[in-house]
PDB file of C-alpha atoms in Angstrom:
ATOM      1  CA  UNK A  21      79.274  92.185 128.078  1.00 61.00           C
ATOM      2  CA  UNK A  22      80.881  93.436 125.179  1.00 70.00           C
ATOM      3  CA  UNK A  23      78.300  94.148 122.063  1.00 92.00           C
ATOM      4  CA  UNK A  24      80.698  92.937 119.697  1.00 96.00           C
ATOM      5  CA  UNK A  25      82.454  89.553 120.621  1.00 96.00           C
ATOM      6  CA  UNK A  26      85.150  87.860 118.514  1.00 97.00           C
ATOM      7  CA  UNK A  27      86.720  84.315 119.769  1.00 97.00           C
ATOM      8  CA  UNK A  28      89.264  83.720 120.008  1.00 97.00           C
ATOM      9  CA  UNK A  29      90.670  86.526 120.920  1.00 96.00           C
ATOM     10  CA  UNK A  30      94.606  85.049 120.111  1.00 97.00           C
ATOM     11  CA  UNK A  31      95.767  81.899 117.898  1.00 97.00           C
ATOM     12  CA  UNK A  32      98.872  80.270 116.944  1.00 97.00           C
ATOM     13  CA  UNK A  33      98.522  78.191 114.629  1.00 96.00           C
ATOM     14  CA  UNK A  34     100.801  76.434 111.858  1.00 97.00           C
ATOM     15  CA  UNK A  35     100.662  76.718 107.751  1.00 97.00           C
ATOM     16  CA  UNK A  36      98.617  75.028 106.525  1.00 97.00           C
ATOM     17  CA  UNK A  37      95.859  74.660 108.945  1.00 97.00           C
ATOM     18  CA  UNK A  38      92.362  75.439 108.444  1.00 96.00           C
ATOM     19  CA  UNK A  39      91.234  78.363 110.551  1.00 97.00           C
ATOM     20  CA  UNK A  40      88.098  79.554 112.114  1.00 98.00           C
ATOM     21  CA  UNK A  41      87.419  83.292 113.602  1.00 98.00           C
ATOM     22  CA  UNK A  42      84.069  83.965 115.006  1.00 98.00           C
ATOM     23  CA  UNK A  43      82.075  86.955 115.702  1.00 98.00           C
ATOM     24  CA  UNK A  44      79.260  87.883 117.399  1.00 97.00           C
ATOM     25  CA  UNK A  45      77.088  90.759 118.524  1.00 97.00           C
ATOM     26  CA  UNK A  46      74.076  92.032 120.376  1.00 96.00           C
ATOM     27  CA  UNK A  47      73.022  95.302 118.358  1.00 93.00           C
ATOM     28  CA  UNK A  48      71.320  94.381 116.080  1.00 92.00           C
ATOM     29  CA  UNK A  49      73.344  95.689 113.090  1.00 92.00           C
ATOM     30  CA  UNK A  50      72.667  94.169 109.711  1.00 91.00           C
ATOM     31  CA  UNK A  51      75.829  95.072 108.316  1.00 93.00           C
ATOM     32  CA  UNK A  52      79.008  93.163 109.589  1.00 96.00           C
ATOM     33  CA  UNK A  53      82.566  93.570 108.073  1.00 96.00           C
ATOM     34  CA  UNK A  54      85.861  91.782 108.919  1.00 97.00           C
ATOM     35  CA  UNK A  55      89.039  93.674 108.823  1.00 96.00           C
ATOM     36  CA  UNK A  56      92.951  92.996 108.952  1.00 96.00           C
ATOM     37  CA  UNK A  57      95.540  95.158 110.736  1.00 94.00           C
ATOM     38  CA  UNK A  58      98.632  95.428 109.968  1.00 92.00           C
ATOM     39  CA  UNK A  59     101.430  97.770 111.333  1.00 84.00           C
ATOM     40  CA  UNK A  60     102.011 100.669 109.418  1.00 82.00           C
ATOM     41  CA  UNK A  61      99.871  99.596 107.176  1.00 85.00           C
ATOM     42  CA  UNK A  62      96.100 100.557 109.227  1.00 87.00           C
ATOM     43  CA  UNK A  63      92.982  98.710 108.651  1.00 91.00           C
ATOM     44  CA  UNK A  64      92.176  96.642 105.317  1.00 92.00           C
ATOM     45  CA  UNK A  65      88.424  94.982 104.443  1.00 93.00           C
ATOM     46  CA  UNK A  66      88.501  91.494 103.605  1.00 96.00           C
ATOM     47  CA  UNK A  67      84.570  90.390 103.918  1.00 96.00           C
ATOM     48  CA  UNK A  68      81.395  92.102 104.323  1.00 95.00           C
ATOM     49  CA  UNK A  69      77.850  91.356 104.783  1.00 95.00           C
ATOM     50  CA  UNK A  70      74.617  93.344 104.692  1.00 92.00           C
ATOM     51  CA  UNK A  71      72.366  90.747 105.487  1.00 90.00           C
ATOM     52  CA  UNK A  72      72.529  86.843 105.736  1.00 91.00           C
ATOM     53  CA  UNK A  73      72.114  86.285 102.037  1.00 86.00           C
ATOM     54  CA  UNK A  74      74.361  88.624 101.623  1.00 93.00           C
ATOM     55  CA  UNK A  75      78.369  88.333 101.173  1.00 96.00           C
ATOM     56  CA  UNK A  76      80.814  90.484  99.740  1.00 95.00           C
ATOM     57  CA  UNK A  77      84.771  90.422  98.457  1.00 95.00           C
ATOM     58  CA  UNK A  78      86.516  93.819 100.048  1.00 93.00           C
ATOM     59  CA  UNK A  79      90.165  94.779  98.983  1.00 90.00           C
ATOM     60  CA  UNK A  80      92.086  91.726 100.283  1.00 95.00           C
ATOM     61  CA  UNK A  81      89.590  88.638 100.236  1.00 96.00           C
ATOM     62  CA  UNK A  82      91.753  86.185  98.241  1.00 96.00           C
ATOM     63  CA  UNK A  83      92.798  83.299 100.979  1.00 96.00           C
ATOM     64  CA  UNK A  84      89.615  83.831 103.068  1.00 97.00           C
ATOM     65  CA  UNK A  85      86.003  83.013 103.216  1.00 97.00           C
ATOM     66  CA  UNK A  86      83.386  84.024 105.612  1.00 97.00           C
ATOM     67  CA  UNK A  87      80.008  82.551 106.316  1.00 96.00           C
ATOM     68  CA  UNK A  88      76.911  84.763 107.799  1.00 96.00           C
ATOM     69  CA  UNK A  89      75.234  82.076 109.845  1.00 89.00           C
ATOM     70  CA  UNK A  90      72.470  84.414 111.168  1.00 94.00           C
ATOM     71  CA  UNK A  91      72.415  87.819 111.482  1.00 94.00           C
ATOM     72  CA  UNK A  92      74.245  88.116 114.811  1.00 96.00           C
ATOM     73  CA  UNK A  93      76.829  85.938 113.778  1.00 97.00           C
ATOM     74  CA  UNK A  94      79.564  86.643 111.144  1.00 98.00           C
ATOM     75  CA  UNK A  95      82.699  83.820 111.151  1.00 98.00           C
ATOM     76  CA  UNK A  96      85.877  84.065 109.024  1.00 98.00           C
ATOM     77  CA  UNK A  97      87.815  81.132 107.641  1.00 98.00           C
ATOM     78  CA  UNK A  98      91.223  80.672 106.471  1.00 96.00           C
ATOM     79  CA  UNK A  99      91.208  76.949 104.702  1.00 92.00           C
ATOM     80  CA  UNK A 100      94.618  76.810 104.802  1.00 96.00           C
ATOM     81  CA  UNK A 101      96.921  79.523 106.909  1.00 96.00           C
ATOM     82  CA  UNK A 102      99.879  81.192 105.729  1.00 97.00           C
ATOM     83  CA  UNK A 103     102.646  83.185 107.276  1.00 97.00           C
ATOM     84  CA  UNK A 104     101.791  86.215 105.869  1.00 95.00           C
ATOM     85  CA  UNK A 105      98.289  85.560 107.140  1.00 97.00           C
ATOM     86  CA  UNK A 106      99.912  86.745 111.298  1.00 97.00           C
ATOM     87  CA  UNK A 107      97.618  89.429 111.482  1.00 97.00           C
ATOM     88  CA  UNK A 108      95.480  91.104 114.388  1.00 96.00           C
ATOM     89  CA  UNK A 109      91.516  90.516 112.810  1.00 98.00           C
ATOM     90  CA  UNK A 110      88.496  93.017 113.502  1.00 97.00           C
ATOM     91  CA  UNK A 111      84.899  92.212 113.304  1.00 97.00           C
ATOM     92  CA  UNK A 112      82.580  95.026 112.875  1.00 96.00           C
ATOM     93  CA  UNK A 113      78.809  96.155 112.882  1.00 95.00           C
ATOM     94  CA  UNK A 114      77.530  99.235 111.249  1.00 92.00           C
ATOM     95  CA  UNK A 115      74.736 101.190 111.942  1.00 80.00           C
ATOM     96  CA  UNK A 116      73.297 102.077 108.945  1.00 75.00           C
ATOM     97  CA  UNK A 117      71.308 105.058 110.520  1.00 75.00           C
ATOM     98  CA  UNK A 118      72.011 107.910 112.878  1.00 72.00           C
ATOM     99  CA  UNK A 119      76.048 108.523 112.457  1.00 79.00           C
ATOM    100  CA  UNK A 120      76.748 105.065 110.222  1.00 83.00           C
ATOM    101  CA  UNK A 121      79.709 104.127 112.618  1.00 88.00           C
ATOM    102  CA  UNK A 122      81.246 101.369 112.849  1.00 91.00           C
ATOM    103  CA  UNK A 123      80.980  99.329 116.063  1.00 94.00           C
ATOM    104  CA  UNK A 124      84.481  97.091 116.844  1.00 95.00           C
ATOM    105  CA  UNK A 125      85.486  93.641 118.795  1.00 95.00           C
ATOM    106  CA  UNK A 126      88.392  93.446 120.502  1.00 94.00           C
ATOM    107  CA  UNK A 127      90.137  92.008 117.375  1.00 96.00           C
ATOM    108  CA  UNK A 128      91.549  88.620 117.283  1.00 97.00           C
ATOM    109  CA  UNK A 129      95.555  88.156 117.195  1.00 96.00           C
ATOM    110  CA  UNK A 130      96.265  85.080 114.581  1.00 97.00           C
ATOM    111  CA  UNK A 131     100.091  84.252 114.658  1.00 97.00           C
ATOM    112  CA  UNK A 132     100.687  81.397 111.129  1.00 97.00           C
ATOM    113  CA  UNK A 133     104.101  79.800 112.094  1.00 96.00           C
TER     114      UNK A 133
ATOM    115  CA  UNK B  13      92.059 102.890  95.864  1.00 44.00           C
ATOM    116  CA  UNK B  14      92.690 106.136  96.317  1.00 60.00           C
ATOM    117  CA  UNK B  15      94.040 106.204 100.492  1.00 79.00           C
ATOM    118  CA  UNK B  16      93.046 108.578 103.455  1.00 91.00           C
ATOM    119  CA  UNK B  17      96.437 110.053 104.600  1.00 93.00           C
ATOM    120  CA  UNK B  18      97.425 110.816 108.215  1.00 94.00           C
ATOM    121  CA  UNK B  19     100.980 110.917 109.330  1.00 90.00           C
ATOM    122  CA  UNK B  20     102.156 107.537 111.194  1.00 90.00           C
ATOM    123  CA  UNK B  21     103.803 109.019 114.476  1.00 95.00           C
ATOM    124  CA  UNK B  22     103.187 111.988 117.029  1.00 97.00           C
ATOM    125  CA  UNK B  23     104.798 112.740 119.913  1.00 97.00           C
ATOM    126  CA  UNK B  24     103.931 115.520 122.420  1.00 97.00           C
ATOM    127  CA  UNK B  25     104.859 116.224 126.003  1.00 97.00           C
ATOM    128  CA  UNK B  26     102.210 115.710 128.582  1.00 97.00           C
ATOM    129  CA  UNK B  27      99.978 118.870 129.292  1.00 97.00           C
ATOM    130  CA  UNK B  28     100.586 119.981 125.587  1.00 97.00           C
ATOM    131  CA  UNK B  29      98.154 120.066 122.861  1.00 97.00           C
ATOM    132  CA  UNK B  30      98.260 117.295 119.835  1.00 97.00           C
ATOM    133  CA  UNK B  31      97.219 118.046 116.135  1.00 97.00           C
ATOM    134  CA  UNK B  32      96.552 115.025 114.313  1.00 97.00           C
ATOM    135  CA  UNK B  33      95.631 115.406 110.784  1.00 97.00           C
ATOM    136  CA  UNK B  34      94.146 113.419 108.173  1.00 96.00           C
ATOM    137  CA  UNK B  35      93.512 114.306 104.252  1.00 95.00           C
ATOM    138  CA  UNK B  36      90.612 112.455 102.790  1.00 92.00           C
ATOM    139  CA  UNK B  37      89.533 111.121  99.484  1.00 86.00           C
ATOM    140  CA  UNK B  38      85.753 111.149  98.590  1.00 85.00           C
ATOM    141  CA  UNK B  39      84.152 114.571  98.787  1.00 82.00           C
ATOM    142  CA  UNK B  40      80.913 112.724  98.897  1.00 83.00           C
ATOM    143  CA  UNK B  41      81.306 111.112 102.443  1.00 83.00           C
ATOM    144  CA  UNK B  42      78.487 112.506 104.783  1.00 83.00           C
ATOM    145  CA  UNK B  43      80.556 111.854 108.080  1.00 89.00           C
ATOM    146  CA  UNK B  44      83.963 112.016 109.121  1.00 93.00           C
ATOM    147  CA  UNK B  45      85.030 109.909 112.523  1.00 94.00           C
ATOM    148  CA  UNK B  46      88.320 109.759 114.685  1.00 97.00           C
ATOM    149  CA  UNK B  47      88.712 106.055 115.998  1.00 97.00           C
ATOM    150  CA  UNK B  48      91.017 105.466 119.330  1.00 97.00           C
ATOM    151  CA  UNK B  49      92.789 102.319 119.411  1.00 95.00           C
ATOM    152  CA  UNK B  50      94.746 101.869 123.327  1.00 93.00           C
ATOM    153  CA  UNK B  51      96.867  98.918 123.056  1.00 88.00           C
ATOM    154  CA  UNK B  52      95.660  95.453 123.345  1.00 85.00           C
ATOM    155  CA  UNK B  53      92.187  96.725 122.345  1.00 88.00           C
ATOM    156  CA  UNK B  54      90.129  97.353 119.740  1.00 90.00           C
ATOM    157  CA  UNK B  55      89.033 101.019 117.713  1.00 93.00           C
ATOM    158  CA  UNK B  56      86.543 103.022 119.662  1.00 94.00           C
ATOM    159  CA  UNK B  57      84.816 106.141 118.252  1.00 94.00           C
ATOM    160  CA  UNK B  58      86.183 109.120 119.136  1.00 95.00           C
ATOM    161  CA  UNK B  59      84.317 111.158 117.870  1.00 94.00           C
ATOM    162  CA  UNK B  60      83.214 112.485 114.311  1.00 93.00           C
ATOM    163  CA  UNK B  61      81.993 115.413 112.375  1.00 93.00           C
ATOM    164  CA  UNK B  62      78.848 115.912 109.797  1.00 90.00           C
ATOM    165  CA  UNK B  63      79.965 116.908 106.456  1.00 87.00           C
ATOM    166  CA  UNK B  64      78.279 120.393 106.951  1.00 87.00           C
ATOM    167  CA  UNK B  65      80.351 121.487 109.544  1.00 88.00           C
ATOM    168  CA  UNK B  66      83.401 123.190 110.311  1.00 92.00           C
ATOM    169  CA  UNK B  67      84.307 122.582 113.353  1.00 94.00           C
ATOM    170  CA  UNK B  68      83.233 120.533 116.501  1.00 94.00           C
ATOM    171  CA  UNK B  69      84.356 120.689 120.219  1.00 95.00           C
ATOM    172  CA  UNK B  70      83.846 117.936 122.655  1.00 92.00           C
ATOM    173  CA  UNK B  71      85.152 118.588 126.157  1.00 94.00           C
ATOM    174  CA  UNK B  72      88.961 118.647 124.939  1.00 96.00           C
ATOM    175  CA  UNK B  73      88.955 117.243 121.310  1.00 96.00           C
ATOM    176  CA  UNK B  74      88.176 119.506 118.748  1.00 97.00           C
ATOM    177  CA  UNK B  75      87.942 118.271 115.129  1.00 97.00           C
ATOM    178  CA  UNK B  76      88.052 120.937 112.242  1.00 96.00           C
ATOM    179  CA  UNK B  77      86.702 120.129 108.821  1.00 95.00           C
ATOM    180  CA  UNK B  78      88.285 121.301 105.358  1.00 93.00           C
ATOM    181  CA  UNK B  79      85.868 120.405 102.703  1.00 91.00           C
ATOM    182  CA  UNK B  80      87.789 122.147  99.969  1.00 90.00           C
ATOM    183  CA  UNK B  81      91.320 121.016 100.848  1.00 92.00           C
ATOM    184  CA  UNK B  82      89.287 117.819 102.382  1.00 92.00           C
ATOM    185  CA  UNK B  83      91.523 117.943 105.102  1.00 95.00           C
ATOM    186  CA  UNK B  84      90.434 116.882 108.802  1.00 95.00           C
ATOM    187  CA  UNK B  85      92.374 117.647 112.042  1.00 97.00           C
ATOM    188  CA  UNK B  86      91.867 116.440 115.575  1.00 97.00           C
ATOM    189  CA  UNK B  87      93.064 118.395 118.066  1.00 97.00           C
ATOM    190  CA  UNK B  88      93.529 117.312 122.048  1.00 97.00           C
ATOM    191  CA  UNK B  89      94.149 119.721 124.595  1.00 97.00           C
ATOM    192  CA  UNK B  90      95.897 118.892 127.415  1.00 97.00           C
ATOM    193  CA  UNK B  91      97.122 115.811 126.001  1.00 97.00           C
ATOM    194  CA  UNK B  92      97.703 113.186 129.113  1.00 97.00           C
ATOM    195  CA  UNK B  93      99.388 110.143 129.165  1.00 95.00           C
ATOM    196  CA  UNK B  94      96.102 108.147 128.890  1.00 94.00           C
ATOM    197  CA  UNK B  95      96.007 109.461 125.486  1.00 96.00           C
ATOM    198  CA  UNK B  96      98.769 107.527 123.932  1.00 96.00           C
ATOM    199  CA  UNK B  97      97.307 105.283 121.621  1.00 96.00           C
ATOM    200  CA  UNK B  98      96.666 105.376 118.070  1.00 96.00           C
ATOM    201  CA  UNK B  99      94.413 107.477 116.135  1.00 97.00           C
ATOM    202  CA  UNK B 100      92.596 106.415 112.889  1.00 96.00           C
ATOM    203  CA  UNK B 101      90.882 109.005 110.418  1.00 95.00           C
ATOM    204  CA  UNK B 102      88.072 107.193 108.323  1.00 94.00           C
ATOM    205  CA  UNK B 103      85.615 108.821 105.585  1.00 91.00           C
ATOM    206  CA  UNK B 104      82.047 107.406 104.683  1.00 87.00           C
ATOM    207  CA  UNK B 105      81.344 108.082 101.409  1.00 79.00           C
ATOM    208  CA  UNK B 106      77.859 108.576 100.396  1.00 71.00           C
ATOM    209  CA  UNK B 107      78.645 105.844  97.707  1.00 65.00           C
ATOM    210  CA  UNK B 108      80.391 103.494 100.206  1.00 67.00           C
ATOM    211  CA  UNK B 109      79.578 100.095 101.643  1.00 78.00           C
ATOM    212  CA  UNK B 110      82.602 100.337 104.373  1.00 85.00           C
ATOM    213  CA  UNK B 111      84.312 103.072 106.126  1.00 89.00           C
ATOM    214  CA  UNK B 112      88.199 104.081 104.627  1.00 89.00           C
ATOM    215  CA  UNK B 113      90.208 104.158 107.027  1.00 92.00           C
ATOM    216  CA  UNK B 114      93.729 105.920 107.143  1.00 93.00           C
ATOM    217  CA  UNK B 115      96.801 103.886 108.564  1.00 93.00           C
ATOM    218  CA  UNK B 116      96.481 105.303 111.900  1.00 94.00           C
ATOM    219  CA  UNK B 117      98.726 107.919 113.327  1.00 96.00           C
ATOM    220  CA  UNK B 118     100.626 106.869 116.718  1.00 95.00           C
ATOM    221  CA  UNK B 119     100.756 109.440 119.660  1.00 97.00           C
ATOM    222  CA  UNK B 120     102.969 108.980 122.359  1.00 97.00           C
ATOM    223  CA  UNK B 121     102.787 111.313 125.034  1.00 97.00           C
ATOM    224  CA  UNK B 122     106.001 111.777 127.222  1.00 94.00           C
ATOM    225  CA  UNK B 123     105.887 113.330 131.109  1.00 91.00           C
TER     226      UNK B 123
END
Protein backbone atom coordinates (compact mmCIF):
# COMPACT_ATOMS: atom_id res chain seq x y z
CA UNK A 1 0.00 0.00 0.00
CA UNK A 2 1.08 3.23 -0.96
CA UNK A 3 2.33 5.54 2.20
CA UNK A 4 0.84 8.46 0.76
CA UNK A 5 -2.82 8.02 -0.58
CA UNK A 6 -4.85 10.77 -2.29
CA UNK A 7 -8.65 9.96 -3.51
CA UNK A 8 -9.67 10.41 -5.89
CA UNK A 9 -7.17 9.93 -7.94
CA UNK A 10 -9.24 11.77 -11.21
CA UNK A 11 -12.45 14.19 -11.18
CA UNK A 12 -14.53 15.94 -13.60
CA UNK A 13 -16.43 18.06 -12.30
CA UNK A 14 -18.43 21.33 -13.42
CA UNK A 15 -17.96 25.25 -12.24
CA UNK A 16 -19.24 25.87 -9.68
CA UNK A 17 -19.24 22.79 -7.65
CA UNK A 18 -17.88 22.33 -4.33
CA UNK A 19 -14.90 20.02 -4.32
CA UNK A 20 -13.27 17.67 -1.96
CA UNK A 21 -9.53 16.08 -2.35
CA UNK A 22 -8.37 13.83 0.34
CA UNK A 23 -5.12 12.64 1.54
CA UNK A 24 -3.81 10.25 3.60
CA UNK A 25 -0.66 8.60 4.87
CA UNK A 26 1.01 6.01 7.02
CA UNK A 27 4.49 7.69 8.00
CA UNK A 28 3.95 9.42 10.38
CA UNK A 29 5.03 12.85 9.04
CA UNK A 30 3.77 15.91 10.84
CA UNK A 31 4.20 18.12 8.06
CA UNK A 32 1.74 17.74 5.03
CA UNK A 33 1.62 20.16 1.99
CA UNK A 34 -0.72 20.22 -1.06
CA UNK A 35 0.62 21.19 -4.37
CA UNK A 36 -0.69 22.11 -8.00
CA UNK A 37 0.94 21.11 -11.30
CA UNK A 38 0.73 22.69 -14.07
CA UNK A 39 2.52 22.14 -17.49
CA UNK A 40 5.36 24.16 -18.02
CA UNK A 41 4.74 25.73 -15.21
CA UNK A 42 6.23 22.75 -12.34
CA UNK A 43 4.94 22.45 -8.92
CA UNK A 44 3.17 25.43 -6.91
CA UNK A 45 2.19 25.24 -2.84
CA UNK A 46 -1.23 26.05 -2.10
CA UNK A 47 -1.68 24.68 1.74
CA UNK A 48 0.51 23.44 4.35
CA UNK A 49 0.34 22.04 7.72
CA UNK A 50 2.84 21.27 10.47
CA UNK A 51 0.62 19.88 12.83
CA UNK A 52 -3.26 19.66 13.27
CA UNK A 53 -3.60 23.10 14.75
CA UNK A 54 -1.65 24.12 12.33
CA UNK A 55 -2.58 25.64 8.70
CA UNK A 56 -0.80 27.69 6.40
CA UNK A 57 -1.47 29.99 3.00
CA UNK A 58 1.53 28.95 0.34
CA UNK A 59 1.92 30.97 -3.00
CA UNK A 60 -1.46 30.22 -4.65
CA UNK A 61 -4.09 29.57 -1.75
CA UNK A 62 -6.78 32.06 -2.85
CA UNK A 63 -9.91 29.69 -4.08
CA UNK A 64 -8.94 26.82 -1.71
CA UNK A 65 -9.16 25.70 1.81
CA UNK A 66 -7.83 22.69 3.49
CA UNK A 67 -8.75 21.09 6.75
CA UNK A 68 -6.12 18.84 8.92
CA UNK A 69 -8.57 16.40 10.42
CA UNK A 70 -5.86 14.39 12.29
CA UNK A 71 -2.51 14.10 11.68
CA UNK A 72 -2.65 11.39 9.01
CA UNK A 73 -5.19 13.07 7.20
CA UNK A 74 -4.84 16.35 5.19
CA UNK A 75 -8.14 17.17 2.69
CA UNK A 76 -8.33 20.08 0.20
CA UNK A 77 -11.49 21.91 -0.77
CA UNK A 78 -12.46 23.96 -3.61
CA UNK A 79 -16.05 25.63 -2.49
CA UNK A 80 -16.76 26.46 -5.73
CA UNK A 81 -14.55 25.07 -8.94
CA UNK A 82 -13.34 27.01 -11.71
CA UNK A 83 -11.89 26.28 -15.09
CA UNK A 84 -8.71 27.43 -14.41
CA UNK A 85 -8.83 25.25 -11.32
CA UNK A 86 -8.09 21.70 -14.17
CA UNK A 87 -5.08 20.92 -12.50
CA UNK A 88 -3.19 17.55 -11.53
CA UNK A 89 -3.06 18.00 -7.25
CA UNK A 90 -0.12 16.53 -4.99
CA UNK A 91 -0.31 15.74 -1.39
CA UNK A 92 2.86 15.55 0.44
CA UNK A 93 4.59 14.53 3.83
CA UNK A 94 7.90 15.78 4.96
CA UNK A 95 10.26 14.37 7.09
CA UNK A 96 11.49 16.87 9.11
CA UNK A 97 14.70 14.84 10.07
CA UNK A 98 17.30 12.77 8.29
CA UNK A 99 17.25 14.27 4.47
CA UNK A 100 13.82 16.59 4.99
CA UNK A 101 12.31 15.08 1.70
CA UNK A 102 9.33 15.25 0.64
CA UNK A 103 7.24 12.07 0.38
CA UNK A 104 4.42 12.25 -2.77
CA UNK A 105 0.78 10.62 -3.66
CA UNK A 106 0.04 9.76 -6.84
CA UNK A 107 -1.54 13.24 -7.41
CA UNK A 108 -5.11 13.69 -8.16
CA UNK A 109 -6.22 14.85 -11.85
CA UNK A 110 -9.27 17.54 -11.31
CA UNK A 111 -10.72 18.49 -14.82
CA UNK A 112 -13.49 22.03 -13.96
CA UNK A 113 -15.66 22.02 -17.18
CA UNK B 1 9.72 34.54 -5.33
CA UNK B 2 12.80 34.29 -6.60
CA UNK B 3 12.48 30.64 -9.01
CA UNK B 4 14.86 27.53 -9.26
CA UNK B 5 15.71 27.35 -13.03
CA UNK B 6 16.16 24.14 -15.07
CA UNK B 7 15.63 24.03 -18.75
CA UNK B 8 12.03 22.53 -19.80
CA UNK B 9 13.09 19.83 -22.49
CA UNK B 10 16.02 17.22 -23.09
CA UNK B 11 16.38 14.89 -25.51
CA UNK B 12 19.16 12.26 -25.83
CA UNK B 13 19.56 9.06 -27.79
CA UNK B 14 19.39 5.86 -25.88
CA UNK B 15 22.84 4.59 -24.49
CA UNK B 16 23.98 8.33 -24.26
CA UNK B 17 24.57 10.30 -21.24
CA UNK B 18 21.95 13.22 -20.06
CA UNK B 19 23.00 16.51 -18.21
CA UNK B 20 20.21 18.06 -16.58
CA UNK B 21 20.88 21.22 -14.83
CA UNK B 22 19.27 23.32 -12.39
CA UNK B 23 20.40 26.93 -10.89
CA UNK B 24 19.11 27.54 -7.43
CA UNK B 25 18.11 30.42 -5.30
CA UNK B 26 18.79 30.26 -1.48
CA UNK B 27 22.42 29.66 -0.59
CA UNK B 28 21.13 28.67 2.76
CA UNK B 29 19.34 25.35 1.72
CA UNK B 30 21.08 22.34 3.53
CA UNK B 31 19.97 19.72 0.80
CA UNK B 32 19.53 19.64 -2.74
CA UNK B 33 17.14 16.64 -4.31
CA UNK B 34 16.36 15.45 -7.98
CA UNK B 35 12.59 14.27 -8.07
CA UNK B 36 11.50 11.68 -11.05
CA UNK B 37 8.11 12.06 -12.22
CA UNK B 38 7.18 8.81 -15.05
CA UNK B 39 3.94 9.63 -16.49
CA UNK B 40 0.71 9.00 -14.83
CA UNK B 41 2.57 9.04 -11.49
CA UNK B 42 3.64 10.99 -8.94
CA UNK B 43 7.51 12.67 -7.98
CA UNK B 44 9.82 10.13 -6.48
CA UNK B 45 13.23 11.05 -5.00
CA UNK B 46 15.91 10.58 -7.03
CA UNK B 47 18.27 11.31 -5.27
CA UNK B 48 19.90 14.45 -3.50
CA UNK B 49 23.07 16.00 -2.32
CA UNK B 50 24.18 17.64 1.27
CA UNK B 51 25.11 21.16 0.93
CA UNK B 52 28.80 20.25 1.81
CA UNK B 53 29.44 18.32 -1.03
CA UNK B 54 30.58 18.42 -4.42
CA UNK B 55 29.71 15.73 -5.99
CA UNK B 56 27.75 12.40 -5.46
CA UNK B 57 27.57 9.12 -7.55
CA UNK B 58 24.84 6.62 -7.25
CA UNK B 59 25.13 3.60 -9.54
CA UNK B 60 24.61 5.81 -12.83
CA UNK B 61 23.37 9.29 -11.62
CA UNK B 62 25.83 11.56 -10.58
CA UNK B 63 24.80 14.97 -9.18
CA UNK B 64 27.52 17.80 -8.97
CA UNK B 65 27.08 20.72 -6.63
CA UNK B 66 28.11 24.49 -7.41
CA UNK B 67 27.73 26.39 -4.26
CA UNK B 68 29.24 29.55 -5.64
CA UNK B 69 27.51 29.65 -9.04
CA UNK B 70 24.63 27.61 -6.97
CA UNK B 71 24.28 25.59 -9.84
CA UNK B 72 23.27 21.73 -9.62
CA UNK B 73 23.57 19.14 -12.46
CA UNK B 74 22.33 15.59 -12.71
CA UNK B 75 23.96 13.53 -14.85
CA UNK B 76 22.65 9.81 -16.17
CA UNK B 77 24.82 7.54 -17.84
CA UNK B 78 23.61 5.30 -20.12
CA UNK B 79 20.43 6.97 -20.38
CA UNK B 80 17.62 4.11 -21.32
CA UNK B 81 14.34 4.50 -22.41
CA UNK B 82 12.93 3.86 -18.88
CA UNK B 83 14.37 7.12 -18.11
CA UNK B 84 12.07 9.35 -19.98
CA UNK B 85 10.19 11.17 -17.60
CA UNK B 86 10.53 14.42 -16.06
CA UNK B 87 13.05 15.68 -13.76
CA UNK B 88 12.43 18.31 -10.99
CA UNK B 89 15.37 20.24 -9.14
CA UNK B 90 14.13 21.49 -5.61
CA UNK B 91 16.24 23.47 -2.82
CA UNK B 92 15.47 23.37 1.04
CA UNK B 93 16.39 26.34 2.47
CA UNK B 94 17.49 26.37 5.96
CA UNK B 95 14.77 29.16 6.40
CA UNK B 96 12.07 27.21 4.47
CA UNK B 97 8.80 25.58 5.44
CA UNK B 98 8.43 23.77 1.80
CA UNK B 99 10.77 22.57 -0.76
CA UNK B 100 11.19 25.07 -4.21
CA UNK B 101 10.83 23.30 -6.78
CA UNK B 102 11.99 24.15 -10.45
CA UNK B 103 9.42 23.60 -13.39
CA UNK B 104 10.74 20.31 -14.22
CA UNK B 105 12.89 19.56 -17.18
CA UNK B 106 11.40 16.80 -19.71
CA UNK B 107 13.80 14.02 -21.05
CA UNK B 108 12.88 12.01 -23.79
CA UNK B 109 15.10 9.40 -24.73
CA UNK B 110 14.94 8.17 -28.44
CA UNK B 111 16.33 4.40 -29.64
Amino acid sequence: DADVTQTPRNRITKTGKRIMLECSQTKGHDRMYWYRQDPGLGLRLIYYSFDVKDINKGEISDGYSVSRQAQAKFSLSLESAIPNQTALYFCATRDRKNTGELFFGEGSRLTVL
Amino acid sequence: GEDVEQSLFLSVREGDSSVINCTYTDSSSTYLYWYKQEPGAGLQLLTYIFSNMDMKQDQRLTVLLNKKDKHLSLRIADTQTGDSAIYFCAESPNSGYALNFGKGTSLLVTP
